[in-house]
Amino acid sequence: MSKLQKSAWFNLGLITTGSLFALLCFALAAGRIEKGFNYINVILCLIMMCILIPVIYIISKKKSYEAGFDEREKMINQRATNLSLSGLIIFLYLACFIPFIALGGGNIIKVIYLPVIFICTVFTAQLIKSIAVIVQCALEEEDGQ
Amino acid sequence: MGSNKLSNRIRRLRFDNGEMTQQQLADRVGVTRQTIIAIEAGKYAPSLPLAFKIARAFGKPIEDIFQYEDENT
């Protein structure tokens, strides 16, 4: 397995773990937060994000293989990043417009869904990027045989 | 507009140079074996610096390694 494929699988595993952990923490906190606005809950959420995001970022950078990519791998990685950005925009569009179309403009959704949309968007973007890298590498390996 | 075709003789030159492996060539020019495979198969067009490195690895001019055919010419 090349460094590029290892990087794709590693990032996919990291973001999946991070997303599941974030959703779990969010689900546990959501019940308490729903009871009413509470400064302690807000501070706990901010602390969690201030710890979780830097930890994931530091782990991904320390274990990142991207510094060792050659020009072809950089090109594949760039194509996958562009695709993931497109996927991110499409996902956000669907997440925002489907409720609007389904429920109508006059209805209300709970703000509790906003963090869920955020976590799912980040996960979707990384999922698309990792799959794009793995598929591009697999197609080249198939042709090269 | 005609189609452009970049071909190469890397596989032939590897065998002519002491049966050099793809990994050995990759190590010499600083890329992965998968990149060499992709170049040989015509799936990837190397950058100019990489093309020159490959030519130097074989000790030949770049035109002996890579050929560019334009259907219009």
XYZ file of C-alpha atoms in Angstrom:
218
model
C 0.000 0.000 0.000
C 1.456 3.379 -0.979
C 1.852 6.323 1.406
C -1.066 8.003 -0.334
C -3.417 5.082 0.313
C -2.182 4.780 3.907
C -2.852 8.486 4.388
C -6.368 8.125 2.959
C -7.240 5.194 5.216
C -5.670 6.830 8.255
C -7.540 10.119 7.766
C -10.777 8.222 7.172
C -10.326 6.261 10.389
C -9.370 9.392 12.325
C -12.313 11.466 11.143
C -14.737 8.564 11.681
C -13.503 8.115 15.245
C -13.530 11.852 15.860
C -17.029 12.255 14.414
C -18.452 9.359 16.422
C -16.831 10.719 19.589
C -18.136 14.222 18.876
C -21.650 12.919 18.187
C -21.556 10.858 21.383
C -20.420 13.826 23.485
C -22.991 15.978 21.781
C -25.782 13.451 22.413
C -24.831 13.269 26.100
C -24.692 17.050 26.442
C -27.795 17.700 24.334
C -30.101 16.292 26.952
C -28.771 18.641 29.589
C -28.671 21.641 27.260
C -32.274 21.113 26.153
C -33.420 21.817 29.673
C -32.389 25.377 29.226
C -29.579 27.774 28.575
C -26.795 27.229 31.038
C -23.422 28.945 30.974
C -21.700 25.861 32.374
C -22.993 23.722 29.479
C -21.816 26.306 26.955
C -18.372 26.492 28.583
C -18.140 22.670 28.658
C -18.998 22.531 24.952
C -16.405 25.167 24.115
C -13.766 23.361 26.181
C -14.605 20.095 24.435
C -14.237 21.728 20.993
C -11.036 23.503 22.069
C -9.566 20.143 23.085
C -11.084 17.875 20.426
C -10.276 19.931 17.324
C -6.598 20.638 18.168
C -6.032 17.009 19.241
C -7.416 15.668 15.961
C -5.427 18.269 14.013
C -2.159 17.505 15.848
C -2.593 13.734 15.449
C -3.375 14.081 11.749
C -0.363 16.338 11.158
C 2.052 14.174 13.160
C 0.937 11.047 11.349
C 0.521 12.779 8.034
C 2.254 11.206 5.094
C 1.632 14.230 2.881
C 5.139 15.602 3.341
C 6.461 12.496 1.584
C 4.146 12.639 -1.445
C 5.734 12.779 -4.870
C 4.280 14.958 -7.651
C 1.778 12.378 -8.890
C 0.518 11.686 -5.380
C 0.181 15.423 -4.754
C -1.891 15.693 -7.929
C -4.162 12.806 -6.868
C -4.469 14.345 -3.389
C -5.358 17.739 -4.889
C -8.016 16.201 -7.154
C -9.485 14.375 -4.158
C -9.504 17.610 -2.113
C -11.333 19.451 -4.907
C -13.879 16.645 -5.090
C -14.375 16.691 -1.327
C -15.028 20.451 -1.413
C -17.682 19.902 -4.073
C -19.188 17.134 -1.937
C -19.146 19.411 1.090
C -21.085 22.118 -0.768
C -23.598 19.607 -2.132
C -24.110 18.087 1.325
C -24.636 21.496 2.928
C -27.053 22.417 0.150
C -29.077 19.259 0.733
C -28.953 19.638 4.530
C -30.263 23.198 4.312
C -32.712 22.968 1.429
C -34.360 19.588 2.010
C -35.863 20.666 5.368
C -36.947 23.941 3.750
C -38.680 22.152 0.875
C -40.073 19.341 3.026
C -41.266 21.396 5.958
C -41.988 24.724 4.319
C -40.578 28.142 5.100
C -42.875 28.804 8.021
C -41.846 25.806 10.104
C -39.166 25.579 12.770
C -36.448 22.989 13.341
C -34.577 22.575 16.584
C -31.150 24.215 16.745
C -29.946 20.937 18.191
C -29.625 19.724 14.579
C -27.071 22.398 13.645
C -24.066 20.733 15.377
C -25.153 17.404 13.872
C -25.135 18.970 10.393
C -21.672 20.405 11.069
C -20.213 17.065 12.223
C -21.819 15.193 9.339
C -20.517 17.757 6.821
C -16.930 17.399 8.060
C -17.235 13.616 8.018
C -18.728 13.599 4.508
C -15.957 15.816 3.124
C -13.207 13.556 4.498
C -15.087 10.409 3.426
C -15.326 11.686 -0.160
C -11.649 12.694 -0.174
C -10.463 9.325 1.155
C -12.656 7.363 -1.257
C -11.483 9.520 -4.175
C -7.841 8.794 -3.324
C -8.428 5.066 -2.851
C -10.431 4.755 -6.091
C -7.855 6.695 -8.143
C -5.047 4.487 -6.812
C -7.082 1.314 -7.403
C -7.885 2.315 -11.009
C -4.204 2.950 -11.741
C -3.169 -0.349 -10.178
C -5.767 -2.139 -12.279
C -4.470 -0.539 -15.478
C -0.871 -1.168 -14.544
C -1.297 -4.927 -14.159
C -7.600 20.476 -32.769
C -5.554 17.300 -33.003
C -4.939 14.874 -30.123
C -1.557 14.923 -28.394
C 0.306 11.793 -27.449
C 3.245 11.520 -25.106
C 4.961 8.157 -25.241
C 8.147 6.873 -23.645
C 10.739 4.139 -23.824
C 11.376 3.842 -20.113
C 10.595 0.130 -19.880
C 12.940 -0.673 -22.791
C 15.711 1.500 -21.323
C 15.363 -0.116 -17.893
C 15.944 -3.540 -19.382
C 18.855 -2.213 -21.410
C 20.451 -0.732 -18.299
C 21.233 -3.872 -16.358
C 17.561 -4.851 -16.016
C 16.894 -1.973 -13.672
C 13.742 -2.488 -11.664
C 10.962 0.053 -11.398
C 11.792 0.480 -7.699
C 15.449 1.194 -8.484
C 14.510 3.820 -11.049
C 11.980 5.311 -8.623
C 14.626 5.570 -5.912
C 17.072 7.237 -8.319
C 14.636 9.944 -9.391
C 12.893 10.391 -6.026
C 9.377 9.170 -6.757
C 7.329 6.114 -5.846
C 7.250 2.888 -7.845
C 3.571 3.545 -8.580
C 4.533 6.792 -10.301
C 7.048 4.995 -12.521
C 4.367 2.389 -13.349
C 1.911 5.162 -14.249
C 4.493 6.936 -16.444
C 5.433 3.725 -18.284
C 1.758 2.939 -18.898
C 1.189 6.439 -20.266
C -1.307 7.192 -17.509
C 0.703 10.058 -16.074
C 2.744 12.743 -17.818
C 5.750 13.658 -15.631
C 6.680 17.231 -14.914
C 9.671 18.707 -16.744
C 12.063 18.370 -13.768
C 11.055 14.730 -13.307
C 11.437 14.014 -17.025
C 14.966 15.470 -16.910
C 15.813 13.395 -13.816
C 14.662 10.237 -15.615
C 16.735 11.152 -18.667
C 19.802 11.721 -16.482
C 19.240 8.388 -14.708
C 19.668 6.692 -18.105
C 22.373 9.080 -19.264
C 20.447 10.000 -22.397
C 18.875 13.150 -23.844
C 15.269 13.695 -22.916
C 14.083 13.194 -26.511
C 15.436 9.640 -26.410
C 13.185 8.901 -23.439
C 9.987 10.785 -24.241
C 8.341 11.253 -27.617
C 5.603 13.732 -28.354
C 3.329 13.080 -31.303
C 0.848 15.655 -32.485
C -1.627 14.388 -35.052
C -1.699 17.815 -36.691
C 2.039 17.713 -37.596
